[in-house]
Structure formats: C-alpha cells, structure tokens
Coordinates of C-alpha atoms and ligand atoms in Angstrom, one line a residue:
X1 CA 47.8 -22.8 -12.8
X2 CA 44.4 -22.0 -11.4
X3 CA 41.9 -20.7 -13.9
X4 CA 40.4 -17.3 -13.2
X5 CA 36.6 -17.6 -12.9
X6 CA 35.4 -15.1 -15.4
X7 CA 32.1 -13.8 -13.9
X8 CA 32.4 -10.9 -16.4
X9 CA 31.7 -13.2 -19.4
X10 CA 27.9 -12.9 -18.7
X11 CA 28.1 -9.2 -18.0
X12 CA 29.6 -7.6 -21.1
X13 CA 26.8 -8.1 -23.6
X14 CA 23.6 -6.3 -22.8
X15 CA 21.3 -8.9 -24.4
X16 CA 23.1 -11.7 -22.5
X17 CA 23.1 -9.7 -19.3
X18 CA 19.3 -9.2 -19.6
X19 CA 18.8 -12.9 -20.4
X20 CA 20.4 -14.0 -17.2
X21 CA 18.8 -11.3 -15.0
X22 CA 17.1 -13.0 -12.1
X23 CA 14.4 -10.6 -11.0
X24 CA 12.3 -8.2 -13.1
X25 CA 9.6 -5.9 -12.0
X26 CA 6.5 -6.6 -14.0
X27 CA 4.0 -3.8 -14.5
X28 CA 1.2 -6.3 -13.7
X29 CA 2.5 -6.7 -10.2
X30 CA 2.4 -2.9 -9.4
X31 CA -0.4 -1.1 -7.5
X32 CA -0.7 2.7 -7.6
X33 CA -2.2 4.3 -4.5
X34 CA -4.7 7.2 -5.0
X35 CA -5.8 9.9 -2.5
X36 CA -9.4 10.9 -3.2
X37 CA -10.7 13.9 -1.3
X38 CA -14.5 14.3 -1.0
X39 CA -14.4 18.1 -0.4
X40 CA -12.3 19.3 -3.4
X41 CA -13.0 19.8 -7.0
X42 CA -9.5 20.8 -8.1
X43 CA -6.4 18.8 -7.6
X44 CA -4.3 19.7 -4.5
X45 CA -0.6 19.1 -4.5
X46 CA 0.8 17.1 -1.6
X47 CA 3.9 19.2 -0.7
X48 CA 5.9 16.3 0.8
X49 CA 5.1 14.0 -2.2
X50 CA 6.1 15.9 -5.4
X51 CA 4.2 14.4 -8.3
X52 CA 1.3 13.1 -6.2
X53 CA -2.0 15.0 -5.8
X54 CA -5.1 14.7 -3.8
X55 CA -7.8 14.4 -6.4
X56 CA -11.6 14.8 -6.4
X57 CA -14.1 11.9 -6.9
X58 CA -14.9 12.9 -10.4
X59 CA -11.3 13.2 -11.4
X60 CA -10.5 9.7 -10.0
X61 CA -11.8 8.1 -13.3
X62 CA -9.5 10.3 -15.4
X63 CA -6.6 9.6 -13.2
X64 CA -7.3 5.8 -13.2
X65 CA -7.5 5.8 -17.0
X66 CA -4.2 7.5 -17.4
X67 CA -2.6 5.0 -14.9
X68 CA -4.2 2.2 -16.9
X69 CA -2.9 3.6 -20.2
X70 CA 0.6 3.6 -18.8
X71 CA 0.2 -0.1 -18.2
X72 CA -0.8 -0.4 -14.5
X73 CA -3.9 -2.3 -13.8
X74 CA -4.6 -1.9 -10.2
X75 CA -5.2 1.0 -7.8
X76 CA -5.4 1.2 -4.0
X77 CA -7.8 3.9 -2.7
X78 CA -7.5 6.1 0.3
X79 CA -10.4 8.5 1.1
X80 CA -10.4 11.8 2.7
X81 CA -13.9 12.5 4.0
X82 CA -15.6 15.9 4.4
X83 CA -16.6 15.0 8.0
X84 CA -14.6 13.3 10.7
X85 CA -16.0 12.0 14.0
X86 CA -15.0 9.9 16.9
X87 CA -16.2 6.6 15.3
X88 CA -15.3 7.2 11.7
X89 CA -19.0 7.3 10.6
X90 CA -18.2 8.5 7.1
X91 CA -16.2 5.3 6.5
X92 CA -19.2 3.1 6.5
X93 CA -21.6 5.5 4.9
X94 CA -22.8 3.9 1.6
X95 CA -22.5 7.3 0.0
X96 CA -19.0 7.9 1.5
X97 CA -16.0 9.0 -0.5
X98 CA -14.6 5.5 -1.2
X99 CA -18.1 4.0 -1.9
X100 CA -18.9 6.7 -4.5
X101 CA -15.4 6.4 -6.0
X102 CA -15.6 2.7 -6.3
X103 CA -19.0 2.7 -7.9
X104 CA -17.7 5.2 -10.5
X105 CA -14.4 3.5 -11.1
X106 CA -16.0 0.1 -11.5
X107 CA -18.5 1.5 -14.0
X108 CA -16.0 3.5 -16.1
X109 CA -12.8 1.5 -16.0
X110 CA -11.7 -2.2 -16.0
X111 CA -9.1 -1.8 -13.3
X112 CA -8.8 -3.9 -10.1
X113 CA -10.0 -1.6 -7.3
X114 CA -8.6 -2.2 -3.9
X115 CA -9.7 -0.2 -0.8
X116 CA -7.5 0.4 2.2
X117 CA -9.7 -0.2 5.3
X118 CA -8.9 1.8 8.4
X119 CA -10.4 4.5 10.6
X120 CA -7.6 7.0 10.9
X121 CA -8.6 9.1 7.8
X122 CA -12.1 9.3 9.2
X123 CA -11.6 9.9 12.9
X124 CA -11.4 13.3 14.5
X125 CA -8.6 12.0 16.7
X126 CA -6.6 10.4 13.8
X127 CA -6.2 7.0 15.4
X128 CA -7.0 3.7 13.7
X129 CA -9.6 2.5 16.2
X130 CA -12.2 3.4 18.8
X131 CA -10.9 5.4 21.7
X132 CA -11.9 5.4 25.3
X133 CA -9.8 7.2 27.9
X134 CA -6.9 7.5 25.4
X135 CA -6.8 3.7 24.9
X136 CA -7.5 2.2 21.5
X137 CA -10.1 -0.6 22.1
X138 CA -9.4 -3.6 20.0
X139 CA -12.7 -5.5 19.9
X140 CA -15.0 -2.4 19.6
X141 CA -12.9 -1.4 16.7
X142 CA -13.4 -4.8 14.9
X143 CA -17.1 -4.2 14.9
X144 CA -16.6 -1.0 13.0
X145 CA -14.1 -2.5 10.6
X146 CA -16.9 -5.1 9.8
X147 CA -19.3 -2.3 9.0
X148 CA -16.8 -0.5 6.8
X149 CA -15.9 -3.8 5.0
X150 CA -19.6 -4.5 4.2
X151 CA -20.2 -1.0 2.9
X152 CA -17.1 -1.2 0.7
X153 CA -18.2 -4.7 -0.5
X154 CA -21.7 -3.3 -1.4
X155 CA -20.1 -0.6 -3.5
X156 CA -18.4 -3.2 -5.6
X157 CA -14.8 -3.1 -4.5
X158 CA -12.6 -5.9 -5.9
X159 CA -10.3 -6.4 -2.8
X160 CA -10.1 -5.1 0.8
X161 CA -6.9 -4.2 2.5
X162 CA -7.3 -3.7 6.3
X163 CA -4.4 -1.6 7.6
X164 CA -5.3 -0.8 11.3
X165 CA -3.3 -3.5 13.0
X166 CA -6.1 -4.6 15.4
X167 CA -5.8 -8.2 16.5
X168 CA -8.4 -10.4 14.8
X169 CA -9.2 -7.9 12.1
X170 CA -8.8 -10.3 9.2
X171 CA -11.1 -12.9 10.9
X172 CA -13.7 -10.3 11.7
X173 CA -13.8 -8.9 8.2
X174 CA -13.7 -12.4 6.5
X175 CA -16.6 -13.5 8.6
X176 CA -18.8 -10.6 7.9
X177 CA -18.0 -10.7 4.2
X178 CA -18.8 -14.4 4.1
X179 CA -22.0 -14.1 6.1
X180 CA -23.3 -11.4 3.8
X181 CA -22.7 -12.9 0.4
X182 CA -19.3 -11.6 -0.3
X183 CA -17.3 -14.9 -0.1
X184 CA -15.3 -14.0 -3.2
X185 CA -13.8 -10.7 -2.1
X186 CA -10.2 -11.3 -1.3
X187 CA -8.4 -9.7 1.7
X188 CA -4.9 -8.3 1.3
X189 CA -3.9 -8.0 4.9
X190 CA -1.4 -5.4 6.2
X191 CA 0.1 -8.1 8.3
X192 CA 3.5 -6.8 9.3
X193 CA 2.9 -3.1 9.5
X194 CA 5.6 -1.4 11.4
X195 CA 5.4 1.9 13.4
X196 CA 7.5 3.9 11.1
X197 CA 8.8 7.4 10.5
X198 CA 8.3 6.8 6.8
X199 CA 4.5 7.4 7.0
X200 CA 4.8 11.1 7.7
X201 CA 4.1 12.3 4.1
X202 CA 1.1 10.0 3.9
X203 CA -0.3 11.6 7.0
X204 CA 0.0 15.0 5.4
X205 CA -1.7 13.6 2.3
X206 CA -4.6 11.9 4.1
X207 CA -4.8 14.3 7.0
X208 CA -4.6 11.3 9.3
X209 CA -1.9 12.2 11.8
X210 CA -2.9 11.1 15.3
X211 CA -4.0 14.1 17.4
X212 CA -2.2 12.7 20.5
X213 CA 0.3 10.0 21.1
X214 CA 1.5 7.7 18.3
X215 CA 0.6 4.3 16.9
X216 CA 3.2 2.2 18.8
X217 CA 0.4 0.6 20.8
X218 CA -0.8 -1.2 17.7
X219 CA 1.7 -1.0 14.9
X220 CA 4.8 -3.2 15.1
X221 CA 8.1 -2.3 16.8
X222 CA 10.8 -2.2 14.2
X223 CA 13.3 -3.9 16.4
X224 CA 11.4 -7.2 15.8
X225 CA 11.4 -9.7 13.0
X226 CA 10.1 -12.9 14.5
X227 CA 7.0 -11.0 15.6
X228 CA 6.3 -10.3 11.9
X229 CA 6.3 -14.0 11.2
X230 CA 3.7 -14.5 14.0
X231 CA 1.5 -11.7 12.6
X232 CA 1.7 -13.2 9.1
X233 CA 0.9 -16.7 10.4
X234 CA -2.1 -15.4 12.3
X235 CA -3.4 -13.5 9.3
X236 CA -3.1 -16.5 7.1
X237 CA -5.0 -18.6 9.6
X238 CA -7.7 -15.9 9.8
X239 CA -8.2 -16.0 6.1
X240 CA -5.8 -13.5 4.5
X241 CA -5.4 -14.2 0.8
X242 CA -2.4 -11.9 0.4
X243 CA -0.1 -10.8 3.2
X244 CA 1.8 -7.5 3.3
X245 CA 5.0 -6.2 4.7
X246 CA 5.1 -2.4 5.2
X247 CA 7.3 -0.3 4.8
X248 CA 9.4 -2.0 2.1
X249 CA 13.0 -0.7 1.8
X250 CA 14.1 -0.8 5.5
X251 CA 12.3 -4.1 5.8
X252 CA 13.6 -6.2 2.9
X253 CA 14.8 -8.8 5.5
X254 CA 11.2 -9.2 6.6
X255 CA 9.9 -9.5 3.1
X256 CA 12.5 -12.3 2.4
X257 CA 11.7 -14.2 5.6
X258 CA 7.9 -14.1 4.9
X259 CA 8.4 -15.2 1.3
X260 CA 10.6 -18.1 2.3
X261 CA 8.3 -19.4 5.1
X262 CA 4.8 -19.0 3.7
X263 CA 3.0 -20.0 0.5
X264 CA 0.7 -17.1 0.0
X265 CA 1.4 -14.1 -2.3
X266 CA 3.5 -11.4 -0.5
X267 CA 2.9 -7.7 -1.1
X268 CA 5.3 -5.0 -0.1
X269 CA 4.3 -1.4 0.5
X270 CA 6.9 1.1 -0.8
X271 CA 5.5 3.9 1.4
X272 CA 5.2 7.6 1.2
X273 CA 8.5 8.4 3.0
X274 CA 10.4 6.1 0.7
X275 CA 9.0 8.0 -2.2
X276 CA 9.7 11.4 -0.7
X277 CA 13.3 10.5 0.1
X278 CA 14.0 9.7 -3.6
X279 CA 12.0 12.8 -4.9
X280 CA 13.8 15.2 -2.5
X281 CA 17.2 13.9 -3.6
X282 CA 16.2 13.9 -7.3
X283 CA 14.9 17.5 -7.1
X284 CA 18.3 18.5 -5.7
X285 CA 20.1 16.8 -8.5
X286 CA 21.9 14.5 -6.0
X287 CA 20.9 11.2 -7.6
X288 CA 19.7 9.9 -10.9
X289 CA 16.0 9.5 -10.3
X290 CA 15.2 6.9 -13.0
X291 CA 18.1 4.7 -12.1
X292 CA 17.1 4.9 -8.5
X293 CA 13.5 3.9 -9.1
X294 CA 14.6 0.9 -11.2
X295 CA 17.0 -0.2 -8.5
X296 CA 14.7 0.3 -5.6
X297 CA 11.7 -1.5 -7.1
X298 CA 14.0 -4.3 -8.3
X299 CA 15.4 -4.7 -4.7
X300 CA 11.9 -5.2 -3.3
X301 CA 11.2 -7.8 -6.0
X302 CA 14.5 -9.5 -5.4
X303 CA 13.7 -9.7 -1.7
X304 CA 10.7 -11.8 -2.6
X305 CA 7.7 -9.4 -3.0
X306 CA 5.1 -10.7 -5.5
X307 CA 3.2 -7.4 -5.5
X308 CA 4.5 -3.9 -4.9
X309 CA 2.3 -1.0 -3.8
X310 CA 4.2 2.1 -4.9
X311 CA 3.7 5.8 -5.7
X312 CA 6.2 5.2 -8.5
X313 CA 3.9 2.7 -10.3
X314 CA 2.7 5.1 -13.0
X315 CA 6.0 6.8 -13.4
X316 CA 7.9 3.5 -13.6
X317 CA 5.4 2.3 -16.3
X318 CA 5.9 5.5 -18.3
X319 CA 9.7 5.1 -18.0
X320 CA 9.3 1.7 -19.6
X321 CA 7.2 2.9 -22.5
X322 CA 10.0 5.5 -23.2
X323 CA 12.7 2.8 -23.4
Ligands
PBG401 C1 -3.7 3.8 7.5 C2 -2.6 3.8 6.6 C3 -1.3 4.4 6.6 C4 -0.6 4.1 5.5 C5 -1.4 3.2 4.8 N1 -2.6 3.0 5.5 C6 -0.8 5.4 7.6 C7 -0.5 5.1 9.0 O1 -0.5 4.0 9.5 O2 -0.4 6.1 9.7 C8 0.8 4.6 5.2 C9 1.1 4.6 3.7 C10 2.3 5.5 3.3 O3 3.0 6.0 4.2 O4 2.4 5.6 2.1 N2 -3.6 3.1 8.6
ZN402 ZN1 -5.1 3.7 10.3

C-alpha cells in the first residue's frame, strides 16, 4: 500500500509552521515613502491614499521619528515644491524642499535618507524630462538630473533613486557624483519602471500628473519582460548599486527573473495604487486588512525582493509590535 505523504505534519503546530517558513518580511528591509510639501504648515490628507498625508518640512522630523520608533529605519523622500517651471528649477535649488528636509532629517534623526530623483514633481508640464515640441528630450534631461543629484548630495542625502526612465541616467548621475567628491553615495535605480495605472494616487499626492499625453514614451510597456532584464543589465553596467522593479504586485514575475539573473540587491516598489486598492477594500469591510498586508508583503519577498518600498511600512511595523 502506498504511503500517504503527510504534508500536514509540518502545518499543524504553529511553532513548527513558523520554523519552516521560507520567507519573512524583515522590518530592516522596508522603506517608507514620505511626501513633503514646501508650501503647507499643516498636514493635508491624500484622499486616494487613506492614512498617508502630505506633510510640511518641519513636520518631517516628527514623522520620521515615529516611523523610526515603529522599527523602520529608512525613508524615501518626495518633494512638492512651491514653484514649478519648465525645467524643474526648484529641484536643483540648494534651498529646495528636499535639500532643506534632508539637512534637517540628517541632523535630527539617524535614519537612512533616500531621495527620489525626477523632474515631474517640479515641472509645470508634469513630465519627467525637458520638453521641446511635446517631445521629452533624453540627453538634455540627463544634464538636469546631474544638477539635481549634486544638489541632493550636497544636502547630505544617503542614497539617490533616479525614477525618470531616461536612457543613461544612472551613468550620468554616477559620473557627476564621482567627479564631485561623492563617490560613496549609492544609487538605487528605478530600472524596470512600468507605465502603470497604479501610479494615479501618487500623482494626486505629488501633484505630478502629466499635463498632456502620458509617460509611455519613456516608462516601460507592461507587455514586456525581457526588456526589463535589458534595463536592469544596463543599469548595473552604468553603476547602479541596487536595482528596482516597479510596481510590485502585478510584476512579481519580473522581480523573480531579476533576482535569479543578477547579483545585486533587488528593490520592489509597492506603489500607491497597490496601497489604495487594499485600503479601499478594507474601508468597505470586504477584506481583512492586516492579513492582506502580511500576505502581500510576503509575496513580494517570496518573489525575491531584498528591499520593499511600501506605504504600509510603518503600519506593518506597528502591527508587529502589537503581536
Ligand atoms: C516619479 C515617480 C512616480 C512614482 C515614483 N516616482 C510617479 C510617476 O512615474 O508618475 C510612483 C510611486 C507610486 O505610485 O507610489 N517619476
Ligand atoms: Zn517623474
């Protein structure tokens, strides 16, 4: 008689179940994004992202401290400037919103501070690069990314994360950092960033929706997987220290492929729309929010992400303190 293979033996006892669990989400690998708005002094709720606010520069320190207290040690900053123009001038102003925030945060906290680097929050047209006759010019944009990177570096940022999907952006930024005495600032590259419907709540939060057209001329087409591997390969050659796949949940296959093929740390961005979907269902009582947060972050980890950028970071950390 054939023996039944008793898979359930390792499932029945909770301690044993946990002992043989293959992937766990560590608090140390989570990064909490923050939206810092230069022109406000009170928090402003982001309607499409319940639980996430736009905060002022002075409040950023308090917010960072409470995230730190929950057990999260890194934040990713997005700035919303008071003035926008064609060339994102406020992004490379040494007194800009990110620069002032980074200086304060580095002085007052011991967190790892990462700055997203793009133009779309700073341009009047909402695109991620320099525009001429409705075209986004790649190489002219690189020169501006270099200026922004240097200004962020001067403010004392710990890591830079270029998200504009211009060709050669990692190389351009790496070179200008190296040439100006910032050899040790790592670059976390948004390597495989897809043109996704899931960024809509972010664009409300950062007031960065494109005024015309969309981003399909520079962000990746979601029908493609091999192209993501080329993007990652190029970014590593150009000097990326960490590569990123974004979004995360609809792109777990990409995370897995990247993790299997390359030997650099892989980050996954669990984006605004992924957050909002969960929150909307939770508010309606349709799902168990805590169970879903655990399951979704674990799935990103299981796919192979070393780091996860997620709006759930602080909430997840607080859930774990409660346990
Ligand atoms: C800027 C940027 C975006 C996100 C991160 N950096 C928006 C976009 O590309 O329109 C999206 C993050 C999110 O949805 O949470 N280029
Ligand atoms: Zn952008």
